[in-house]
Coordinates of C-alpha atoms in Angstrom, one line a residue:
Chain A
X29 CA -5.8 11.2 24.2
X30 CA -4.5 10.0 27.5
X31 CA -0.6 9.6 27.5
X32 CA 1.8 8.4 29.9
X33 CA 4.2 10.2 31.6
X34 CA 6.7 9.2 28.9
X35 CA 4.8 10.3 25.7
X36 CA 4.3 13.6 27.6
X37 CA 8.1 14.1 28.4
X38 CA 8.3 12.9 24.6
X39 CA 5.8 15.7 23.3
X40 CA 7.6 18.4 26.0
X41 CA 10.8 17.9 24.3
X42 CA 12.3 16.0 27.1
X43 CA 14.1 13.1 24.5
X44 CA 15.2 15.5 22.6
X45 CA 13.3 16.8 18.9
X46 CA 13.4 13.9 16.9
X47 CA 11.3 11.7 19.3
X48 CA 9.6 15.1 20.0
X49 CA 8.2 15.0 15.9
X50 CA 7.2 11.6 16.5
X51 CA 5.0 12.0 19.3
X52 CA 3.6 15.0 18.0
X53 CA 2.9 12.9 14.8
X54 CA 1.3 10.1 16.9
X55 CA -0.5 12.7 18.7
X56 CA -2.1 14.6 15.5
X57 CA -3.0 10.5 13.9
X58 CA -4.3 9.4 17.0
X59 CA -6.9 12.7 17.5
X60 CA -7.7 12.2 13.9
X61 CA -9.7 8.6 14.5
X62 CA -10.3 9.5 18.2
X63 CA -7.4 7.1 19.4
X64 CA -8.4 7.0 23.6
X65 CA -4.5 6.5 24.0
X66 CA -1.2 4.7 22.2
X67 CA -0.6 1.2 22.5
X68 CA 2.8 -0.6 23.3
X69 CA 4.2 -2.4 19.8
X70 CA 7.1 -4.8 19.2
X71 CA 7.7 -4.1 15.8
X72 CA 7.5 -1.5 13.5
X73 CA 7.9 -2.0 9.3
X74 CA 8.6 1.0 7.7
X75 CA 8.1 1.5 3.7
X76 CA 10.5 4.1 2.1
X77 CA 11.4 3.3 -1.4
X78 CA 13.1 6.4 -2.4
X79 CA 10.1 6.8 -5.2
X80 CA 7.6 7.0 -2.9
X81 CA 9.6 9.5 -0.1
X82 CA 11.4 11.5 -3.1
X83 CA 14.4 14.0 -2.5
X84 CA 12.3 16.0 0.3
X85 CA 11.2 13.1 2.3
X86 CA 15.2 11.6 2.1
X87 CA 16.5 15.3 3.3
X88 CA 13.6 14.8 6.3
X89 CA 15.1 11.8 7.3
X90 CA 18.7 13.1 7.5
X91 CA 17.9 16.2 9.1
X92 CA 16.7 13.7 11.9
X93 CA 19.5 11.0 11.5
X94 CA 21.8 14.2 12.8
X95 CA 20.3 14.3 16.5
X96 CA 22.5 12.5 19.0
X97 CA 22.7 8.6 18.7
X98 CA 20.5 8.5 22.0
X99 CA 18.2 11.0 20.9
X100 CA 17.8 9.1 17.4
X101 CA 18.3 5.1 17.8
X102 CA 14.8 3.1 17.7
X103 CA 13.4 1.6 20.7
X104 CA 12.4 -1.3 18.8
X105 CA 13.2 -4.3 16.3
X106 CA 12.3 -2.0 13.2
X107 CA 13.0 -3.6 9.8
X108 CA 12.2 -1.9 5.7
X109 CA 9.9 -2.6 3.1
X110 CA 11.7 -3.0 -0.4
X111 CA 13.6 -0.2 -1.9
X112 CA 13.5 1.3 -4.9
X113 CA 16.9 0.5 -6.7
X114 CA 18.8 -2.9 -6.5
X115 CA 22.1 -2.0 -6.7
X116 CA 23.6 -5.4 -8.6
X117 CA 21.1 -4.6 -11.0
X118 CA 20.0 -1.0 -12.1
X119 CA 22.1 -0.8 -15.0
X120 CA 20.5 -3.5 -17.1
X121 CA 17.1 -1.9 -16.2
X122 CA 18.4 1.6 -17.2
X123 CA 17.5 2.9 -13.9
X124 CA 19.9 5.8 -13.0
X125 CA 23.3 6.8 -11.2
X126 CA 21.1 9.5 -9.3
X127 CA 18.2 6.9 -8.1
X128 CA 21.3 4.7 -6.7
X129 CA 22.8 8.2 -5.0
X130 CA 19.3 9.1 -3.5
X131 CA 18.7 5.4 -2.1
X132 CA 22.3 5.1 -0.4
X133 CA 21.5 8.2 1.5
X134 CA 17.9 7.1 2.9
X135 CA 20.0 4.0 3.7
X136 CA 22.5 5.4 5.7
X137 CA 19.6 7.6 7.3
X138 CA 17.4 4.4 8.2
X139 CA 20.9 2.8 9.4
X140 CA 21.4 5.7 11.9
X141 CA 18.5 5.3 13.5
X142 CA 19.3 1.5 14.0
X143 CA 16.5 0.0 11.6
X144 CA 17.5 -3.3 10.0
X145 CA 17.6 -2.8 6.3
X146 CA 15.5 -5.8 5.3
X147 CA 14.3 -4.6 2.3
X148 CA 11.5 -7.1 2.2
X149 CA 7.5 -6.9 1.9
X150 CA 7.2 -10.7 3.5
X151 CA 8.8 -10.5 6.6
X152 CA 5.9 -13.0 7.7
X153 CA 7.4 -15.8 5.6
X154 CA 11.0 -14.4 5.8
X155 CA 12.2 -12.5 9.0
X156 CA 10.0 -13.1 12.1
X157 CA 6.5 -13.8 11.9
X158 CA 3.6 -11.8 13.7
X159 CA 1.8 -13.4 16.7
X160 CA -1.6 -13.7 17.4
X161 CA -2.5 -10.7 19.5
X162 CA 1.2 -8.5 19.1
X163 CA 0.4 -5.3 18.2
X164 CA 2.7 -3.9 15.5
X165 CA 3.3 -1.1 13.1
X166 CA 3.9 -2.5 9.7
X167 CA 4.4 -0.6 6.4
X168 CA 2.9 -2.1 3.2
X169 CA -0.7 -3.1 2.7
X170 CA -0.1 -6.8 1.8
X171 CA 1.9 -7.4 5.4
X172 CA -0.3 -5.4 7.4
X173 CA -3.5 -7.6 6.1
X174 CA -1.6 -11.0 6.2
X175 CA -0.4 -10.2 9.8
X176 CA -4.4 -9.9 11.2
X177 CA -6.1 -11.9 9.0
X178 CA -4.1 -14.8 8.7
X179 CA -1.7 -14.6 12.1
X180 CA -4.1 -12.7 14.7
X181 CA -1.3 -9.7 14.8
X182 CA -3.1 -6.3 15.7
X183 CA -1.7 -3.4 12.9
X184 CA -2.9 -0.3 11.1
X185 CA -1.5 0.5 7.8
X186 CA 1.3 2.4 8.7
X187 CA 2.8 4.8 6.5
X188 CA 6.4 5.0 6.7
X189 CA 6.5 8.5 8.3
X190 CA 3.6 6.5 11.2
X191 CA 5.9 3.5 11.1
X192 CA 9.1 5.5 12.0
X193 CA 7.1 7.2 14.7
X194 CA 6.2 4.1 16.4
X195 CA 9.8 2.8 16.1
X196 CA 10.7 5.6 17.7
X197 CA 8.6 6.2 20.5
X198 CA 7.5 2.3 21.1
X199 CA 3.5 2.8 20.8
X200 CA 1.5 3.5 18.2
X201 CA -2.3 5.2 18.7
X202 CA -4.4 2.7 19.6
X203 CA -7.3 3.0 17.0
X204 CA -8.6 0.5 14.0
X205 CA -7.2 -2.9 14.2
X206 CA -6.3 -2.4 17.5
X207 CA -8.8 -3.0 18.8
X208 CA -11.3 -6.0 19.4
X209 CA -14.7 -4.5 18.0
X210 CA -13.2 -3.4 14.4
X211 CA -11.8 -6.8 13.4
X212 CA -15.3 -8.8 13.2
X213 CA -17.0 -9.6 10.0
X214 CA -18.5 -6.9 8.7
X215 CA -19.8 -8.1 4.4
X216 CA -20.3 -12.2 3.4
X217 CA -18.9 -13.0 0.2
X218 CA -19.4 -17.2 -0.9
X219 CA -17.0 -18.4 -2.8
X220 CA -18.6 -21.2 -6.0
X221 CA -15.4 -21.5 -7.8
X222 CA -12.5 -22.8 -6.2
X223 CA -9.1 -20.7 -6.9
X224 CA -7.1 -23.1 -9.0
X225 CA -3.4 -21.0 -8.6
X226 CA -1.6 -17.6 -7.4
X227 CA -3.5 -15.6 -9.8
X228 CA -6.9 -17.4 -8.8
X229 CA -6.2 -16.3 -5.3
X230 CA -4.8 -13.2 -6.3
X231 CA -8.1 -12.2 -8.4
X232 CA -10.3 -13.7 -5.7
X233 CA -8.4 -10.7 -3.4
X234 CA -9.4 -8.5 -6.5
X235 CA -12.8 -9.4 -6.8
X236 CA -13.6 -9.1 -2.5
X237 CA -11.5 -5.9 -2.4
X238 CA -13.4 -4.3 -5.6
X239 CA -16.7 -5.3 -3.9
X240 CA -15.7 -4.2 0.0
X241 CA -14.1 -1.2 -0.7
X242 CA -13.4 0.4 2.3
X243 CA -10.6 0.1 5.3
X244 CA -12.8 0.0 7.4
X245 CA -15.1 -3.0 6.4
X246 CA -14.1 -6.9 7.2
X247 CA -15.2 -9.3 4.3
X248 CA -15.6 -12.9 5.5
X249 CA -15.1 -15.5 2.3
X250 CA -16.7 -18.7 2.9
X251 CA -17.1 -21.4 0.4
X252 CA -13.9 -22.3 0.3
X253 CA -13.1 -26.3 -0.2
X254 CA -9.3 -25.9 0.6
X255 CA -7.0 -24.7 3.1
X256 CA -4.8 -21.8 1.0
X257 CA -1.1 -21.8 1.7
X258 CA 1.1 -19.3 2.6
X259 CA 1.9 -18.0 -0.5
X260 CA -2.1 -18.0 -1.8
X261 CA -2.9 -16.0 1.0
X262 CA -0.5 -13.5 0.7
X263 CA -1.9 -13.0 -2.9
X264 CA -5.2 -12.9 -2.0
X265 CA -4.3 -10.5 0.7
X266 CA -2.2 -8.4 -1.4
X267 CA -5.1 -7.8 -4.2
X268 CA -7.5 -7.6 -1.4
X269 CA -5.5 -4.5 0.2
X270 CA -5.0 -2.9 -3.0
X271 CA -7.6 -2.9 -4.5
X272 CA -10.1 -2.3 -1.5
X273 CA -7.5 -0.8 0.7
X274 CA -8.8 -3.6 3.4
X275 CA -6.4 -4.3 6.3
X276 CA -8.7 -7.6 8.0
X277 CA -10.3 -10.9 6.6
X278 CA -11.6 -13.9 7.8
X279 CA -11.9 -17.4 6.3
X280 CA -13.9 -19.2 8.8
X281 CA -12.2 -22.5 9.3
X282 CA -9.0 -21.1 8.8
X283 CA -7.8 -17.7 9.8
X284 CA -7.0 -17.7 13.7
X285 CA -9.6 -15.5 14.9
X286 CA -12.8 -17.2 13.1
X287 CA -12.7 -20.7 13.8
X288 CA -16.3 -21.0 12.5
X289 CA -18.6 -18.3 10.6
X290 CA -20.6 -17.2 13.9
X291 CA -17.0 -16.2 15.4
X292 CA -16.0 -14.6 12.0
X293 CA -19.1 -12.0 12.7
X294 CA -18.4 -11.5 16.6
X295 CA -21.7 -13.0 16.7
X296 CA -23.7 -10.6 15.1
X297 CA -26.6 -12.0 12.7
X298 CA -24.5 -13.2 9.7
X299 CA -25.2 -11.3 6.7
X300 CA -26.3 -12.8 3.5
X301 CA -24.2 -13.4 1.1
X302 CA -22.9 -12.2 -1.9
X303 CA -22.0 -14.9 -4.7
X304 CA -18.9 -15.4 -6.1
X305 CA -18.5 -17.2 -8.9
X306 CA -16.7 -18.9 -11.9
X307 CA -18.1 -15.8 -14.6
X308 CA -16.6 -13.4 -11.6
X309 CA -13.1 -14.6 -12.3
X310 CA -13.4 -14.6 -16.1
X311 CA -15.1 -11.4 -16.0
X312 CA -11.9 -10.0 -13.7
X313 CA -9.1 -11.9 -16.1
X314 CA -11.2 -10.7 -19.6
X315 CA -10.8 -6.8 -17.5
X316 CA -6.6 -7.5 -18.7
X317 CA -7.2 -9.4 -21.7
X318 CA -5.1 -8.2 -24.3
X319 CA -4.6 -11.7 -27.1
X320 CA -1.8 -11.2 -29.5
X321 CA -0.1 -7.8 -28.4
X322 CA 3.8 -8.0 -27.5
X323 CA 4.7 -8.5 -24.6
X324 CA 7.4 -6.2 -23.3
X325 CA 7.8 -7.0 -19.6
X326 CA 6.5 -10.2 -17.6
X327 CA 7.1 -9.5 -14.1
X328 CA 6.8 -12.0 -11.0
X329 CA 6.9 -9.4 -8.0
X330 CA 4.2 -7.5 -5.5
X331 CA 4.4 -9.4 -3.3
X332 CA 8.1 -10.8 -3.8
X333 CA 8.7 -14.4 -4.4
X334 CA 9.1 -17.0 -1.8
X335 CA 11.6 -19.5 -1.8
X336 CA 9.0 -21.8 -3.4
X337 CA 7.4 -19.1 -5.7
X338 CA 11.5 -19.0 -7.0
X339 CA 11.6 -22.8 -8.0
X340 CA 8.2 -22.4 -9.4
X341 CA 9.8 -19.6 -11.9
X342 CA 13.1 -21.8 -12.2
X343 CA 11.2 -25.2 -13.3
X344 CA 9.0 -23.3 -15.8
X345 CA 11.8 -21.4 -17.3
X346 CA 14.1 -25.1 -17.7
X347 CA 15.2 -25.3 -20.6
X348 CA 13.5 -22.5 -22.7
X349 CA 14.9 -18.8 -23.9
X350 CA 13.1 -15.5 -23.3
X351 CA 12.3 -13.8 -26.0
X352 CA 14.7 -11.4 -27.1
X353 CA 11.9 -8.5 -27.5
X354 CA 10.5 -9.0 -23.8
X355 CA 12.1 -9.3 -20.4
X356 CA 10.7 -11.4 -17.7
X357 CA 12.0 -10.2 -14.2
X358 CA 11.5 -12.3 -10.9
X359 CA 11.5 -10.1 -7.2
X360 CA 12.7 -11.4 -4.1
X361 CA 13.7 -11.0 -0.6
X362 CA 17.4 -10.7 0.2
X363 CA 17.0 -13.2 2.0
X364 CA 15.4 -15.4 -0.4
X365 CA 17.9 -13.9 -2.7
X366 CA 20.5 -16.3 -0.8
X367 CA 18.7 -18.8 -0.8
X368 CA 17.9 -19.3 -4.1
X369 CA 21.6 -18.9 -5.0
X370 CA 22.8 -21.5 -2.8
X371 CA 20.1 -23.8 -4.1
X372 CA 20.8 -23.1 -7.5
X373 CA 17.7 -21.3 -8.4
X374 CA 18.7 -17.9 -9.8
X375 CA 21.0 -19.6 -12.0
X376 CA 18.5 -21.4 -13.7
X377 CA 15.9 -18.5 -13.8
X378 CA 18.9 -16.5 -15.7
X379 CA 19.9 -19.8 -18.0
X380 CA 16.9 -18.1 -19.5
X381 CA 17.8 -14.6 -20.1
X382 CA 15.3 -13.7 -17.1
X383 CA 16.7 -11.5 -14.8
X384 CA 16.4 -12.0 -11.0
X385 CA 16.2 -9.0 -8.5
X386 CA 16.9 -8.7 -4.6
X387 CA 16.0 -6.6 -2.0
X388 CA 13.1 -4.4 -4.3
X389 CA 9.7 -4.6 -5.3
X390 CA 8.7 -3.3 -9.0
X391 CA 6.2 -1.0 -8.8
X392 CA 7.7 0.5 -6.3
X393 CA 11.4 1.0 -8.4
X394 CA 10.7 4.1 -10.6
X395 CA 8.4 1.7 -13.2
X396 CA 7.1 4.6 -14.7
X397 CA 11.1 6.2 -15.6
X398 CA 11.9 2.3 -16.7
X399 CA 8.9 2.2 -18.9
X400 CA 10.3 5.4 -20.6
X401 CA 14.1 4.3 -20.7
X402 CA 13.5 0.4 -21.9
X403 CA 9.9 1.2 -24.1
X404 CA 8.3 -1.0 -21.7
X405 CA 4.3 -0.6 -22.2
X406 CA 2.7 -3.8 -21.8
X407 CA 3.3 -5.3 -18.8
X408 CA 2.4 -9.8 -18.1
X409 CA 2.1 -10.8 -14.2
X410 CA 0.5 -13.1 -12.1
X411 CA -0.1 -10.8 -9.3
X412 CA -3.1 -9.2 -9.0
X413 CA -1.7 -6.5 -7.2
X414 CA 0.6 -5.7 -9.5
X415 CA -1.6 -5.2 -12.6
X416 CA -4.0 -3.3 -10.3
X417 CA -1.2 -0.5 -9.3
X418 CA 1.0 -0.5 -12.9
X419 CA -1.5 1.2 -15.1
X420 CA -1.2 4.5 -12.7
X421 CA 2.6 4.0 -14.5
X422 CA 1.3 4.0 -18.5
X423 CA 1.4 0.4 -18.6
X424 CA -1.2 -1.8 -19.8
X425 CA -1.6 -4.7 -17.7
X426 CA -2.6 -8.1 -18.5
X427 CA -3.1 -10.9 -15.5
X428 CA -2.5 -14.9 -16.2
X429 CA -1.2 -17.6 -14.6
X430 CA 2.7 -18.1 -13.2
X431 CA 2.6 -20.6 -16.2
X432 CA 1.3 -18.3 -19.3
X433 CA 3.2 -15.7 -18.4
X434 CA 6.4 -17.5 -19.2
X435 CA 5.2 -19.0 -22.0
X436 CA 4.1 -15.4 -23.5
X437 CA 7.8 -14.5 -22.3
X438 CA 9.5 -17.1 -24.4
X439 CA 6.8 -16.5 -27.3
X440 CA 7.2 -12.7 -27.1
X441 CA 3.8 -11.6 -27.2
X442 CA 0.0 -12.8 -25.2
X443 CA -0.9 -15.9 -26.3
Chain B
X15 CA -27.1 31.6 2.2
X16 CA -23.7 29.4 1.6
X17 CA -24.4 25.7 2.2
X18 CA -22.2 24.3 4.8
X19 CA -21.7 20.2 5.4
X20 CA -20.3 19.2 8.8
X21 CA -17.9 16.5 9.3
X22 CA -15.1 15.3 11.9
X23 CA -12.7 17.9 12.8
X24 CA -9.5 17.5 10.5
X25 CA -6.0 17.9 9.8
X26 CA -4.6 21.1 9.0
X27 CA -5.1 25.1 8.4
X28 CA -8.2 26.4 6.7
X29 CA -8.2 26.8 3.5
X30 CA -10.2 28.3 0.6
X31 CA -10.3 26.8 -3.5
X32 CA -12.1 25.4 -6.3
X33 CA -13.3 21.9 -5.9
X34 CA -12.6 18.6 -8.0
X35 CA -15.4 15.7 -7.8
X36 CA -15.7 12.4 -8.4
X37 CA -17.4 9.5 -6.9
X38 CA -13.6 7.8 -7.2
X39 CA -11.3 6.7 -5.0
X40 CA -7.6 7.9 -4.1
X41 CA -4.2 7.0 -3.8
X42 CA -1.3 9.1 -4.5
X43 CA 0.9 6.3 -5.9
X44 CA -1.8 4.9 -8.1
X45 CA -3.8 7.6 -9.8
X46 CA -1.5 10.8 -10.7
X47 CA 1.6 11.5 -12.5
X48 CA 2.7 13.8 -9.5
X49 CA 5.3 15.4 -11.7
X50 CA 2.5 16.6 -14.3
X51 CA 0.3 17.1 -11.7
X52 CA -2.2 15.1 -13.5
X53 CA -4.8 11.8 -12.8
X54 CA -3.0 9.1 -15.1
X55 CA -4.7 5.5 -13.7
X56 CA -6.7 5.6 -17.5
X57 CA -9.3 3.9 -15.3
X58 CA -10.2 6.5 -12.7
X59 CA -12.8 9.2 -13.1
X60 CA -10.6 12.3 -13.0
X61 CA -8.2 10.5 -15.7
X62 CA -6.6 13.8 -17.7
X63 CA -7.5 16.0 -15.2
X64 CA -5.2 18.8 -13.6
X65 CA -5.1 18.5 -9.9
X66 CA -2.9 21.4 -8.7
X67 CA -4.3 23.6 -6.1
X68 CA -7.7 22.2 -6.8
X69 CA -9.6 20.8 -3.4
X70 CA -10.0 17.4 -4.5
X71 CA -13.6 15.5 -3.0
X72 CA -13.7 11.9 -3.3
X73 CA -14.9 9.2 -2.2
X74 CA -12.1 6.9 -0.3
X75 CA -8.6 6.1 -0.6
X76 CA -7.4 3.0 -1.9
X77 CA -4.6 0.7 -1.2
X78 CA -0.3 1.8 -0.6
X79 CA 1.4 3.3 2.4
X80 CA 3.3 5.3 -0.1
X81 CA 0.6 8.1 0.1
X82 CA 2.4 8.7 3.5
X83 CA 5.4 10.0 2.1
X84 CA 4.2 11.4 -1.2
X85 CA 1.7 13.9 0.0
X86 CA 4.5 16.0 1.5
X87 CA 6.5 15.5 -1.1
X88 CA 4.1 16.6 -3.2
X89 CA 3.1 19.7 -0.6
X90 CA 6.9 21.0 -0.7
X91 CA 7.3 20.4 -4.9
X92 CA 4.2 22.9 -5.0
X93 CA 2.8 20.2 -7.4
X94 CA -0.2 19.4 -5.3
X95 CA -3.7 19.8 -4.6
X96 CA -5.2 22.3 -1.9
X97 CA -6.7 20.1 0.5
X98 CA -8.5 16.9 0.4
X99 CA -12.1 15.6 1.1
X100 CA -13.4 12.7 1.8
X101 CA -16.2 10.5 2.6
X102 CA -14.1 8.3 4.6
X103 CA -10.1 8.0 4.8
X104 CA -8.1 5.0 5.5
X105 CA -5.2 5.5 8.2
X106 CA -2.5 6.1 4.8
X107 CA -3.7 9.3 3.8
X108 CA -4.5 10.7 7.6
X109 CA -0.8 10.2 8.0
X110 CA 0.0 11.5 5.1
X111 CA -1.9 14.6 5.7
X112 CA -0.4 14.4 9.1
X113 CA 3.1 14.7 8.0
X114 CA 2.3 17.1 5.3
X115 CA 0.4 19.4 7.1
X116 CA -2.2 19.2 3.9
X117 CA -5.3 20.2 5.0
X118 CA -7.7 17.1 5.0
X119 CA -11.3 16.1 6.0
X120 CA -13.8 13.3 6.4
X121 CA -16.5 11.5 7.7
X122 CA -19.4 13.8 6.9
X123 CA -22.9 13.9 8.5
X124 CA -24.5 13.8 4.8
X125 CA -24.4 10.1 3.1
X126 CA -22.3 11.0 0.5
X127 CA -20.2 14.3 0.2
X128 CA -18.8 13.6 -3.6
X129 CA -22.5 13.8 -4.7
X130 CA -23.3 17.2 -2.9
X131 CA -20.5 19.1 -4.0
X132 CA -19.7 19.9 -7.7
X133 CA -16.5 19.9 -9.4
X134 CA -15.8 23.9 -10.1
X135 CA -17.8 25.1 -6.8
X136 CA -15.8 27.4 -4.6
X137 CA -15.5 25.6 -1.4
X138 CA -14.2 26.7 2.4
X139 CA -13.0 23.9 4.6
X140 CA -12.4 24.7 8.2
X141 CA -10.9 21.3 9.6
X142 CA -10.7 22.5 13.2
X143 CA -14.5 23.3 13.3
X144 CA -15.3 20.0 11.1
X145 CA -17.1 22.0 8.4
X146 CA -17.4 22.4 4.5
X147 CA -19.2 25.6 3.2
X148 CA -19.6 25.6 -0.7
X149 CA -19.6 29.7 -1.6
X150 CA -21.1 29.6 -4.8
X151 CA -24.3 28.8 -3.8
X152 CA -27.4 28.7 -1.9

């Protein structure tokens, strides 16, 4: 790789060993996919739920957080994907004393370093929003794919050790999505049936992922007869990136960087494409069906809520009373948090018996230990994502709309 | 005469052990119960199976950035496999690797490496070099 004088003094030593491991880190990615050099970045995203990093990657982090401030503080804006514990709330979900003890200490770590404990996995609809062209180094599969596809930002998926590195140093290796020739079209997918709500959008994400497979392929998904929101997009995305692990899609018409379908392909010979239609969806919803078991859990999270996701939940629960054998539990930003407060809208989610959580994500907050302590098994969302990731956790997953899954909440089992 | 597949020079040391195939995909936060040291996703091909110190071949990895983390976590619990093959990674689990100094390879000049290797072969992986040698036969 060719580094500047900097990233050399950086590798030497020079700025001391904690920006030392992170060039080095950089270094070892970057020679991996053949990275000609690192790229400047204005952000960096780091996800750290202590579930994920566990006790050894926590101790990593203060080992570093001990280096002198200037040997240790980020160089830039660098904010945090949820955590694993919300601390109003861990007691009602049986989560433990030691979780809480092992996620203050990776937050005082991250504080040390100067990284904004933001605790959120939409930053694009919440803190500061990508631009077309800024390269970055997010955390979290569902930002990273929202920030190219539908803003033009250039990211990898940055793990969080990556994600510190580039907060640290400033660059990132420039490889992937960073560059111009890996972000065209690469598979046609055309759509027949029009997605109808979040778990439409969050299937269709399914369905293109499931099909594309691969990180390092771009789906372009035409056919579509209406311009998706913010919040549809970040579903599709979400599914999309897990269950494909894809980081890049284009809606021609729509996303930034295909304003028609011969841009979406770079102008390469557009492919043929592959059908998508209504027996796809049922096909993908009938993979989760489960009719008449209890429900134990109905969870509105991955990706958390946005402030209108939040009155969604609030209108539908009006008035009605979870059932006293299930819990339903609605995810959002801190920031949203606040909002919804001062609006009024966690107070009518919990008129229900609902439970409302800040500054976390679930499948990312021990769900396999609260499975075991509450006797949670089957699990009601409307994120794709989520019922995609939560039977690695021994739950069994069903997928419906916002809309059934409070109504199986209040009825206590899948209607 | 040991058969030996070439790929892109990899991440970490050298390593010698018994392979685990499928043609399956990977993440470390959806698939295992890293405290069993088991596949739990009921859906994936290895579900049930016992990862530890086995060199896992597979075909991809699949969604989270928590792979990052938990591959070294899983390195220093000793709960963890010997090294990791791919056909193709995605940027999560080269980190990972990266950070865990877990020995890791991909992009091989065969179409498919999860088809050529067999689950129980005795495999060598030299990442430096960018080569595979299965042992156990010709």
């Amino acid at each position: 790789m060719k580094l500047d004088d900097e990233t050399q003094g950086m590798l030497a030593g020079e700025f001391g060993p904690v920006r030392q491991w992170a060039a080095h880190h950089q270094v070892t990615v970057g020679n991996f996919f053949d990275a000609e050099d690192l790229v400047p970045v204005g952000q960096a995203h780091i996800m750290a739920d202590t579930e994920a990093t566990g006790s050894s990657g926590v101790e990593f982090l203060e080992e570093l957080a001990k280096a002198p401030q200037n040997q240790r503080r980020v160089r830039i804006p660098t904010i945090t994907d949820p955590r694993g514990v919300d601390f109003n709330a861990y007691k009602r979900l049986k989560q433990t004393d030691g979780m809480v003890d092992l996620e203050r200490r990776l937050i005082a770590a991250f504080e040390a370093f100067g990284v904004l404990m933001t605790n959120t996995c939409i930053n694009y609809q919440t803190i500061l929003p990508p631009v077309h062209g800024e390269h970055l180094a997010f955390g979290d599969t569902g930002v990273v794919i929202y920030s190219n596809a539908v803003l033009g930002a250039r990211s990898n998926f940055e793990g969080g050790p990556s994600a510190l590195s580039a907060a640290l140093t400033g660059r990132t290796p420039r490889y992937g999505y960073h560059l111009e020739q890996n972000r065209v079209g690469t598979i046609h997918y055309e759509v027949s049936h029009q997605p109808r709500d979040l778990s439409d959008w969050g299937a269709l994400g399914g369905i293109v992922g499931r099909r594309t497979d691969s990180y390092w392929r771009v789906p372009v998904v035409s056919g579509l007869k209406s311009v998706p929101n913010s919040d549809e997009m970040k579903h599709f995305g979400a599914a999309a990136a897990s269950f494909g692990s894809l980081a890049m899609f284009h809606i021609p018409g729509v996303t930034p960087e295909a304003p028609d379908i011969a841009a979406a392909f770079g102008g390469n010979p557009i492919p043929k494409a592959e059908a998508i239609a209504a027996a796809d969806f049922e096909a993908f919803y009938e993979s989760y069906a489960a009719r008449g078991d209890k429900v134990d859990v109905v969870v509105f999270s991955a990706p958390q809520l946005s402030l209108l996701e939040m009155e969604q939940v609030a209108n539908l629960c009006d008035g009605r009373r979870i059932h006293s054998g299930t819990t339903l539990i609605a995810v959002t930003s801190p920031e949203i948090k606040f909002a919804a407060d001062r609006m009024g809208l966690t107070k009518r989610i919990e008129a229900s018996g609902a439970i409302v959580l800040e500054g976390v994500c679930f499948y990312q907050s021990y769900a396999r230990e609260m499975a075991e302590a509450n006797g949670w098994k089957r699990l009601m969302s409307n994120s794709a994502k989520l019922v995609n990731i939560i039977g690695g956790y021994g739950y069994k997953p069903t997928l419906a709309t916002m809309e059934k899954c409070v109504d199986c909440a209040v009825a206590g089992k899948v209607l | 005469m040991p058969i030996v597949y070439r790929c892109h020079p990899g991440i970490g040391a050298a390593v010698t052990g018994t392979a685990l195939v499928a043609e399956d995909n990977f993440s470390a936060r959806y698939d295992l119960d890293r405290k069993k040291g088991v596949f739990s996703r009921p859906a994936h091909k290895l579900f049930g199976e016992d990862y530890r110190d086995k060199i896992l071949v597979l075909n991809t990895a699949k969604g989270g950035v928590a792979s990052a983390w938990m591959l070294r976590e899983m390195v220093q619990s000793g709960i963890t496999p010997k090294a990791l093959v791919f056909n193709t990674v995605n940027t999560i689990l080269a980190q990972g690797g990266a950070f865990a100094d877990l020995t890791m390879v991909d992009r091989f000049e065969c179409p498919n490496i999860t088809t050529q290797i067999r689950s129980g072969d005795e495999v060598h992986i030299d990442p430096e070099k960018g080569e595979v040698t299965v042992l156990n036969r010709d």
